[in-house]
Coordinates of C-alpha atoms in Angstrom, one line a residue:
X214 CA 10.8 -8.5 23.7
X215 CA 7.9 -10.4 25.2
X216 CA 5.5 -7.3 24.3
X217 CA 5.9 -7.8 20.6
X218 CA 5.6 -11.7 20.6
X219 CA 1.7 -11.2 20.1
X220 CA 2.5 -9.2 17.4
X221 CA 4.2 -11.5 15.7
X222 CA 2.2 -14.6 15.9
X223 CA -0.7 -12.7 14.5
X224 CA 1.5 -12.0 11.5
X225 CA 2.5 -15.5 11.1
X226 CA -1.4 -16.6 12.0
X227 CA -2.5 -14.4 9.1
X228 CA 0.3 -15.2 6.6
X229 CA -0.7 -18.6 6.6
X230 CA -4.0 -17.9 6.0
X231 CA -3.1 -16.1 2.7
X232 CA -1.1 -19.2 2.3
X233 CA -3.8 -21.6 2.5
X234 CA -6.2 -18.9 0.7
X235 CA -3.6 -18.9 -2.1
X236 CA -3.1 -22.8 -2.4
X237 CA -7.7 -22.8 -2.3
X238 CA -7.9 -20.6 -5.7
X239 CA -5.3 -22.2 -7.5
X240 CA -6.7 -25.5 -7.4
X241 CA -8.8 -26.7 -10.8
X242 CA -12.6 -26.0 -10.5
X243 CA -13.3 -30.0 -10.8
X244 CA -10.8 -29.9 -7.5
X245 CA -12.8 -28.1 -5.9
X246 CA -16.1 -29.6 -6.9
X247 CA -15.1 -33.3 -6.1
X248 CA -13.0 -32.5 -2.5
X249 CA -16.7 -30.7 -1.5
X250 CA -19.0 -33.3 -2.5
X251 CA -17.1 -36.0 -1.0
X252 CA -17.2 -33.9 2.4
X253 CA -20.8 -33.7 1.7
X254 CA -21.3 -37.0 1.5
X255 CA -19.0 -38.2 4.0
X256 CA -20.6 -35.2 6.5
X257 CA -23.9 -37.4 5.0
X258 CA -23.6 -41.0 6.3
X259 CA -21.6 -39.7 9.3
X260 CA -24.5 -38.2 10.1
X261 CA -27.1 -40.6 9.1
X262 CA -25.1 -43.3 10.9
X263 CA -25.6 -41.3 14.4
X264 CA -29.5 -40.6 13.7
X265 CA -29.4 -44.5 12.8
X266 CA -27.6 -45.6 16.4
X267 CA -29.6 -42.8 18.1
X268 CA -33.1 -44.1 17.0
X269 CA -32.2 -48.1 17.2
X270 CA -32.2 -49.3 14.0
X271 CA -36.1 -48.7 13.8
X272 CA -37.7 -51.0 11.4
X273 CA -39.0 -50.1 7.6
X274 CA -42.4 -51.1 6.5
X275 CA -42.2 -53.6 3.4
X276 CA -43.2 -51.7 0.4
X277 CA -44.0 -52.8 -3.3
X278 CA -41.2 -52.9 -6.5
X279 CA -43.6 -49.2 -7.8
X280 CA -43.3 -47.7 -4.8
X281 CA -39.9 -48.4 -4.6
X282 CA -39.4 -47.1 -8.1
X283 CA -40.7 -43.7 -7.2
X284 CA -39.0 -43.3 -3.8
X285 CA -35.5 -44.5 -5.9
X286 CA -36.4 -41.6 -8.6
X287 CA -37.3 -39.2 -5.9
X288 CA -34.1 -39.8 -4.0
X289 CA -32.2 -39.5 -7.3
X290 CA -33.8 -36.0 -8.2
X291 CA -33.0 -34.7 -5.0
X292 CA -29.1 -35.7 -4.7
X293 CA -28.8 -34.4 -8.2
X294 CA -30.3 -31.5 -7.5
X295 CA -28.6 -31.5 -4.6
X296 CA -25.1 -32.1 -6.3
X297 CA -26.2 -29.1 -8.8
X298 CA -26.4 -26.9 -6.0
X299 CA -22.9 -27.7 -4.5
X300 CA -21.6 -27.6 -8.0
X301 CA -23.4 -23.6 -8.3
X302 CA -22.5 -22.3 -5.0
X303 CA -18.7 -24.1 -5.1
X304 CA -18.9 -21.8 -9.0
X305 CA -19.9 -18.9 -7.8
X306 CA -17.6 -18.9 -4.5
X307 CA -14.6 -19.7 -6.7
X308 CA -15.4 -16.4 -9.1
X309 CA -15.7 -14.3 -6.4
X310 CA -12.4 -15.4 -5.0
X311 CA -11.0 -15.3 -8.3
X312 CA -12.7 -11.6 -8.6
X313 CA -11.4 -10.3 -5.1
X314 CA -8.0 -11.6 -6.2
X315 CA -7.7 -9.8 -9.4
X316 CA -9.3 -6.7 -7.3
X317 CA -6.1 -6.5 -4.8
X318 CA -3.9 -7.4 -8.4
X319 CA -5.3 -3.9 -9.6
X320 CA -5.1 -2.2 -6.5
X321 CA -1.3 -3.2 -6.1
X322 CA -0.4 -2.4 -9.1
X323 CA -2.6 0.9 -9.1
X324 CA -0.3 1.9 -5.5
X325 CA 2.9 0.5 -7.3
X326 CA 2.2 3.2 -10.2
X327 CA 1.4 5.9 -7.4
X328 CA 4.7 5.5 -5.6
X329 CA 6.6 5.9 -9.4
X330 CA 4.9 9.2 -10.1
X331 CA 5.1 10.5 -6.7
X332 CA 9.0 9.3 -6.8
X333 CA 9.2 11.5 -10.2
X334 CA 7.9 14.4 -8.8
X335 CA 10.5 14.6 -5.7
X336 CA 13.4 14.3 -8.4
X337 CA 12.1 17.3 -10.2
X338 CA 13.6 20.5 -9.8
X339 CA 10.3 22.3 -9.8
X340 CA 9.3 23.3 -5.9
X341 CA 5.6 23.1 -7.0
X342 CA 6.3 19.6 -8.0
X343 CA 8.4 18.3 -5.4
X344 CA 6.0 19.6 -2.8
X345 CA 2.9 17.9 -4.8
X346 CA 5.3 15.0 -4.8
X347 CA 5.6 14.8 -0.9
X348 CA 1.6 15.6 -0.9
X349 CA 1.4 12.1 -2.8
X350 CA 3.5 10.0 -1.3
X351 CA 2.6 11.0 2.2
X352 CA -1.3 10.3 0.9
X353 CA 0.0 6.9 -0.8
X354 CA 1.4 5.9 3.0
X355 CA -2.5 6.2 4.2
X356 CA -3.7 3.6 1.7
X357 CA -1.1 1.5 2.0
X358 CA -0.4 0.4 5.2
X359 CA 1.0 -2.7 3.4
X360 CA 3.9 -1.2 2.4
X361 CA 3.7 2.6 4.8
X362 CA 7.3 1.6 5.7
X363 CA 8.8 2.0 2.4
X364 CA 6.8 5.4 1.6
X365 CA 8.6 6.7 5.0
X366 CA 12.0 5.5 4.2
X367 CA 11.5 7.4 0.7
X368 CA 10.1 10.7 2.6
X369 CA 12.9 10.5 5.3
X370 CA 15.9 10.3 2.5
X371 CA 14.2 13.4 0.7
X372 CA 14.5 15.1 4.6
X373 CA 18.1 14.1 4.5
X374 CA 18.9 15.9 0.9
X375 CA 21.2 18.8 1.4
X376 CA 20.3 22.0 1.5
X377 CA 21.3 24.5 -1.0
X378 CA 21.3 28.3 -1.2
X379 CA 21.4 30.4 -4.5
X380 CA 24.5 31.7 -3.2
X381 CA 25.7 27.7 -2.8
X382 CA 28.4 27.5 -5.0
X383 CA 27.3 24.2 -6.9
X384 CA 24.0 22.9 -6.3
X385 CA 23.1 20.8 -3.3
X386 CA 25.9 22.0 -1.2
X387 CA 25.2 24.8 1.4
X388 CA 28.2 27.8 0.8
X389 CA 30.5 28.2 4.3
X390 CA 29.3 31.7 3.8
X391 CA 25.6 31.2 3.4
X392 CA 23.7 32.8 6.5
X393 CA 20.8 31.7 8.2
X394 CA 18.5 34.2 6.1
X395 CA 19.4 32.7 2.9
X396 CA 18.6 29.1 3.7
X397 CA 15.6 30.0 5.5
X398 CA 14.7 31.6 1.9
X399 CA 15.6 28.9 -0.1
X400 CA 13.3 26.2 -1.8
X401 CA 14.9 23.2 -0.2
X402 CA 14.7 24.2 3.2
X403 CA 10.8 25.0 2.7
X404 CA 10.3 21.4 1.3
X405 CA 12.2 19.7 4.3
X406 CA 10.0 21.8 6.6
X407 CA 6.7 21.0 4.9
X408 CA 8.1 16.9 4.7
X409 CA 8.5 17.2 8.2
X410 CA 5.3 18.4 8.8
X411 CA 3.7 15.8 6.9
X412 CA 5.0 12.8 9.2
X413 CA 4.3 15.0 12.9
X414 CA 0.6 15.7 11.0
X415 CA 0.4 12.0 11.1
X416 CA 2.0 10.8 14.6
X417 CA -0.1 13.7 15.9
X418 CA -3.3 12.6 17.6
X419 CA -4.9 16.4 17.3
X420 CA -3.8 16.7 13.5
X421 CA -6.8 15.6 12.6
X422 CA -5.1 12.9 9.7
X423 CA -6.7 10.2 9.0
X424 CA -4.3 7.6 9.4
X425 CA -1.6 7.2 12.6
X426 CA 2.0 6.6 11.3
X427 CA 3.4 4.2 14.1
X428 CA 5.6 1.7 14.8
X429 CA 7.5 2.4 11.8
X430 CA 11.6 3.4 12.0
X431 CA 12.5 6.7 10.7
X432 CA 15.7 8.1 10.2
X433 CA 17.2 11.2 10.3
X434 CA 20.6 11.7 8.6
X435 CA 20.9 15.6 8.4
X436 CA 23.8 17.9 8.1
X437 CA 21.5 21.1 8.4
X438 CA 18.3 21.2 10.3
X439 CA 17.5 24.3 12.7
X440 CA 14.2 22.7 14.5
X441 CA 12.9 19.0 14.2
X442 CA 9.7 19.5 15.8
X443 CA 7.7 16.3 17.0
X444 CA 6.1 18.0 20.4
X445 CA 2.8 16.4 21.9
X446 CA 3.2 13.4 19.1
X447 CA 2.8 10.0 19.7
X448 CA 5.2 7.0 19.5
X449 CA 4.1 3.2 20.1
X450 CA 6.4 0.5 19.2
X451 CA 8.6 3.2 16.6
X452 CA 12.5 3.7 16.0
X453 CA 14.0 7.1 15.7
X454 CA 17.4 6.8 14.2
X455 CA 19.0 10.7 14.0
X456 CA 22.5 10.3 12.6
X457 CA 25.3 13.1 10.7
X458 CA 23.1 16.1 12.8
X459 CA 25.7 18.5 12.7
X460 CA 24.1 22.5 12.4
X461 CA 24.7 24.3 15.1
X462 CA 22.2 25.8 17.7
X463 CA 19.1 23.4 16.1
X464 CA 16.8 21.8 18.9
X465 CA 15.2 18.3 18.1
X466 CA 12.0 18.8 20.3
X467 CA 10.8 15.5 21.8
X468 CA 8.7 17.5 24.0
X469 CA 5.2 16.2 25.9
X470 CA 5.1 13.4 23.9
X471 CA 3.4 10.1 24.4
X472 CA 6.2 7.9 24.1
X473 CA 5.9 4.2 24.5
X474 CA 8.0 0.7 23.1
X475 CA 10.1 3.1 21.3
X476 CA 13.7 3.3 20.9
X477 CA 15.0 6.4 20.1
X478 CA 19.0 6.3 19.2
X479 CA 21.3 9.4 18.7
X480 CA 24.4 7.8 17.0
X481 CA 28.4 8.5 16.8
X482 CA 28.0 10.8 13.9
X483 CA 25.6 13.3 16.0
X484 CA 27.2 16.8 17.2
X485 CA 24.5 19.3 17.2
X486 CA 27.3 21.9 18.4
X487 CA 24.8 24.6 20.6
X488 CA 21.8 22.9 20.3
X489 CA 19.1 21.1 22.1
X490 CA 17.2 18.3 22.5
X491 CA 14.4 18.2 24.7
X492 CA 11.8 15.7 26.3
X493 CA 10.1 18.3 28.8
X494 CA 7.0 17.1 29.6
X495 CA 7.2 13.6 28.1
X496 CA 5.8 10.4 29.3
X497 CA 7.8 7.6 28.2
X498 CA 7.0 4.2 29.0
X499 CA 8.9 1.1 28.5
X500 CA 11.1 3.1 25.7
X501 CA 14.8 3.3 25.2
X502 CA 16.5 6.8 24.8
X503 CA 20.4 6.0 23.5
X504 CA 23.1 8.7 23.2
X505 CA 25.8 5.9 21.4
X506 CA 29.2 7.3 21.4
X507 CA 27.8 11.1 20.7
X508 CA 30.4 13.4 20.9
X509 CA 28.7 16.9 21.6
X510 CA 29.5 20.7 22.8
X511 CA 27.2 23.2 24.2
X512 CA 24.2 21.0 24.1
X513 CA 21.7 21.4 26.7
X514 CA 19.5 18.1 27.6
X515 CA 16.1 19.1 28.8
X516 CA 14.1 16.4 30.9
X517 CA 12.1 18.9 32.7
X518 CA 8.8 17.7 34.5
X519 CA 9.3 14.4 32.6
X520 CA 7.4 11.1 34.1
X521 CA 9.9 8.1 32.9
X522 CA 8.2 4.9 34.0
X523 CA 10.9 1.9 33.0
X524 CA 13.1 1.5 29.7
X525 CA 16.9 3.3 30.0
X526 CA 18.4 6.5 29.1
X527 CA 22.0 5.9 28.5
X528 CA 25.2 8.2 27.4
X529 CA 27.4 5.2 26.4
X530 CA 30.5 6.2 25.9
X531 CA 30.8 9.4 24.5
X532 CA 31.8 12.8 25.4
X533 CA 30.0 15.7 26.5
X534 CA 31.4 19.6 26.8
X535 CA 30.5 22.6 27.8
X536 CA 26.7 20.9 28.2
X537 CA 23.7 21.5 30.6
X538 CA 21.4 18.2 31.8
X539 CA 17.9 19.6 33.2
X540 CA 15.5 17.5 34.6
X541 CA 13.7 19.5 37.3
X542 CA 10.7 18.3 38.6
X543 CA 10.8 14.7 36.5
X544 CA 9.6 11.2 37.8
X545 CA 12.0 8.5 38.0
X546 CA 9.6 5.4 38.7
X547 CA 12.0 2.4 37.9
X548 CA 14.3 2.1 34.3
X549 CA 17.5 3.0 34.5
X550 CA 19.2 6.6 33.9
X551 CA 22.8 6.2 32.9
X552 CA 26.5 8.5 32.1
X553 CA 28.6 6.9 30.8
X554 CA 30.9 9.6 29.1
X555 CA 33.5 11.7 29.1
X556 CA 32.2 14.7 31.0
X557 CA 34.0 18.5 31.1
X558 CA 32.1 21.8 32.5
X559 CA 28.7 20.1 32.1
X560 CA 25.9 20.3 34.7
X561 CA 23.2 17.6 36.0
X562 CA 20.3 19.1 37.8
X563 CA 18.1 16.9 39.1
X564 CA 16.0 20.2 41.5
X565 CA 12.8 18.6 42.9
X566 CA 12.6 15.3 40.8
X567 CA 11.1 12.3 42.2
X568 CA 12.5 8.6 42.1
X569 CA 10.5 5.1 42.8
X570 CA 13.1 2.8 41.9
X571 CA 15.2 2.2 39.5
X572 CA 18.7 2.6 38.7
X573 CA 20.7 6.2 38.7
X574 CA 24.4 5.7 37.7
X575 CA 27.2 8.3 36.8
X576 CA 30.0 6.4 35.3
X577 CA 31.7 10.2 34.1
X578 CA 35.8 10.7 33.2
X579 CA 37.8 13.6 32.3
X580 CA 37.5 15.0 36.2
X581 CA 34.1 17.0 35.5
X582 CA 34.0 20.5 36.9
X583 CA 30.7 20.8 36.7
X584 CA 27.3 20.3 39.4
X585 CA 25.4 17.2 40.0
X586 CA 22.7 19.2 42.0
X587 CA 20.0 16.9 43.8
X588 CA 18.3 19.7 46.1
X589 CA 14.4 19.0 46.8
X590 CA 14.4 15.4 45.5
X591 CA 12.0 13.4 46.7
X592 CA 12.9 9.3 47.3
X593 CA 9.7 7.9 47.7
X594 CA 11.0 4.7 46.9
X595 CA 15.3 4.9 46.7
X596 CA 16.5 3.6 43.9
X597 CA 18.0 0.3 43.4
X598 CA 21.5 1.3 42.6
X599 CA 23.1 4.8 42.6
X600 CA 26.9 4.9 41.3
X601 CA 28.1 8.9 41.8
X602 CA 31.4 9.9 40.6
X603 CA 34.5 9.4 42.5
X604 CA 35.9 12.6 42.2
X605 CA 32.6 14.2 43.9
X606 CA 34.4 14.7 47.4
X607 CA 37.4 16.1 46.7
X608 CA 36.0 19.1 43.7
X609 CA 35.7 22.0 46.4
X610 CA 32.7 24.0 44.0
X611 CA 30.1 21.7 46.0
X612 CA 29.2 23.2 49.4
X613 CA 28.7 21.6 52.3
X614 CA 24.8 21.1 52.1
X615 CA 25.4 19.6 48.3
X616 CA 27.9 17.3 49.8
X617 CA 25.4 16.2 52.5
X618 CA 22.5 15.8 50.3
X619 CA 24.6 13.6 47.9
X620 CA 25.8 11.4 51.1
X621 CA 22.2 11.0 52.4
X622 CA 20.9 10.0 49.0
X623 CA 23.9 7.6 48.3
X624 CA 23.0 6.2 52.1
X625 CA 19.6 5.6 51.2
X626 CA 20.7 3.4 48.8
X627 CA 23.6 1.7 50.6
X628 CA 26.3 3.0 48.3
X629 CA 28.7 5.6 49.2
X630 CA 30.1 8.4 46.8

């Protein structure tokens, strides 16, 4: 919480500066003239006054009523010219405010006309046009950082459109008997691909785009999806929201990504029967990774070689079947990694990862028949807290050398199994 505080006190800092900016320029031009010839003046004798003090009061030599004539007209020509020069530069700053203004009128109304055509052309049936439209409103999105947020959530619902088949037997539904071939074929799956594309082209830091799409939220509602690919991307201070994922055997590829402030949540509606979802290789700092209720079968978790330094990954609640946890070779160092599900035949391999810290808790039900295998670990630092599963003694498929190296790690952190 304290990270984004900055954040948003340069926000504020800045909206009331557009505040104040807004209340200058709509003041009457006489407003203006008068409020900066009297701090003129004022700044004047203030001044005046001080040089006065400073040099003692010095005495003026007495001078004739001509003489004082022409030093009264002098003095006169010079505050008026004086005043004339406020009164120009006060002008001219006030029409090039009032210039700039209408400049950003155009402009927003020029972006506001660029999101309705590009909207247009994504509700066309045409392919041609609704890829030209996804062309335009992922170029819009660079220009306007302003309002980049609502140009994603527009890009992300056109993601979340159903796919449809020529074989589908009414449009934007995909037929029970439709095969991978035929939606790989079809238009709509092509222009989900290529609107995918766009946003990893702009979260990826060797994409060469021109403008870096984070700390936005995206979400992700999709019933059919066979790869989500955002490998080697980077995510500061972004929200990942995948929700209704139900295809079967897709993989959601999180892999060697830069991964900081983020929260990434996989919520109650999300299955992904067969699939996968991997963060093998990722560095994740300071991020949240939420399974929330998820109810999946056959999915394999890959952590491989990830380096995990704070933030939480939690399976809260849910259940998990028939799945597969990897996380060989990954860095613990602090954050806490957490089960809390209903667990049956699934597998937790943690072969040669490291831990500094941190919290590692198994909170499983159901009686899980499969491994939590720690061999090769390396506890440079125990964790804080470890909470193993109760049932861990008495499920005869762990050998005695499993056993032992679950004891000695649940020892080194003064909890027993």
């Amino acid at each position: 919480m304290g990270k984004h505080e900055p954040n948003s006190l340069l926000k504020r800092v800045r909206a009331s500066l557009r505040w104040i900016n807004a209340q200058w320029t709509q003041r009457p031009l006489l407003a203006h003239v008068l409020l900066v010839l009297t701090l003129a003046a004022g700044s004047a004798v203030v001044t005046g006054g001080i040089l006065w003090s400073v040099a003692g009061g010095p005495s003026l030599p007495p001078i004739s009523g001509e003489s004082a004539r022409l030093e009264l007209i002098k003095v006169s020509l010079l505050v008026t010219g004086g005043i004339g020069g406020v009164v120009a530069l006060v002008v001219t700053y006030r029409r090039q405010q009032l210039g700039e203004r209408e400049e950003r009128r155009e402009d927003t109304r020029l972006m506001h006309d660029r999101f309705r055509e590009a909207s247009a052309q994504l509700g066309e049936e045409a392919e041609m046009s609704q890829t030209a439209g996804i062309i335009a409103l992922a170029s819009l999105a660079d220009d306007w950082p302003e309002q980049r947020q609502m140009c994603v959530d527009l890009l992300c619902a056109f993601i979340q459109k159903p796919l449809h088949t020529s074989t589908s037997p009414s449009e934007g539904d995909v037929s029970p008997t439709s095969t991978d071939a035929d939606l790989e074929s079809s238009s709509s799956y092509r222009l989900q691909k290529f609107a995918i594309s766009e946003i990893r082209k702009r979260l990826d830091p060797l994409a060469g785009a021109i403008e870096n799409w984070t700390g936005l939220r995206y979400e992700f509602s999709i019933s059919h999806i066979d790869k989500l690919n955002l490998s080697h991307t980077n995510l500061t201070d972004s929200q990942l929201i995948f929700r209704n994922s139900s295809a079967r055997e897709s993989v959601i590829d999180f892999s060697h990504c830069k991964i900081s402030g983020t929260v990434i949540e996989f919520d109650e509606t999300f299955s992904l029967p067969g699939g996968k979802i991997s963060f093998s290789g990722a560095k994740i700092h300071s991020s949240e990774i939420r399974f929330k209720s998820v109810r999946t079968r056959g999915v394999t978790f890959a952590f491989d070689a990830l380096e995990f330094y704070g933030g939480l990954v939690d399976f809260d609640l849910g259940s998990i079947e028939n799945g597969h946890f990897s996380a060989w070779g990954a860095e613990f160092h602090g954050g806490t990694f957490r089960v809390n599900s209903l667990c049956k035949k699934v597998d937790f391999h943690f072969r040669g990862s490291e831990f500094s810290g941190g919290v590692l808790k198994f909170e499983l039900s159901g009686g899980n028949k499969g491994w939590v295998e720690f061999h090769g670990i390396d506890l440079k630092k125990p964790p804080q807290g470890v909470d193993l599963p109760w049932w861990i003694d008495e499920y005869s498929g762990f050998d005695s050398a499993m056993l032992m190296q679950l004891r000695e790690l649940s020892a080194a952190c003064q909890i027993n199994p």
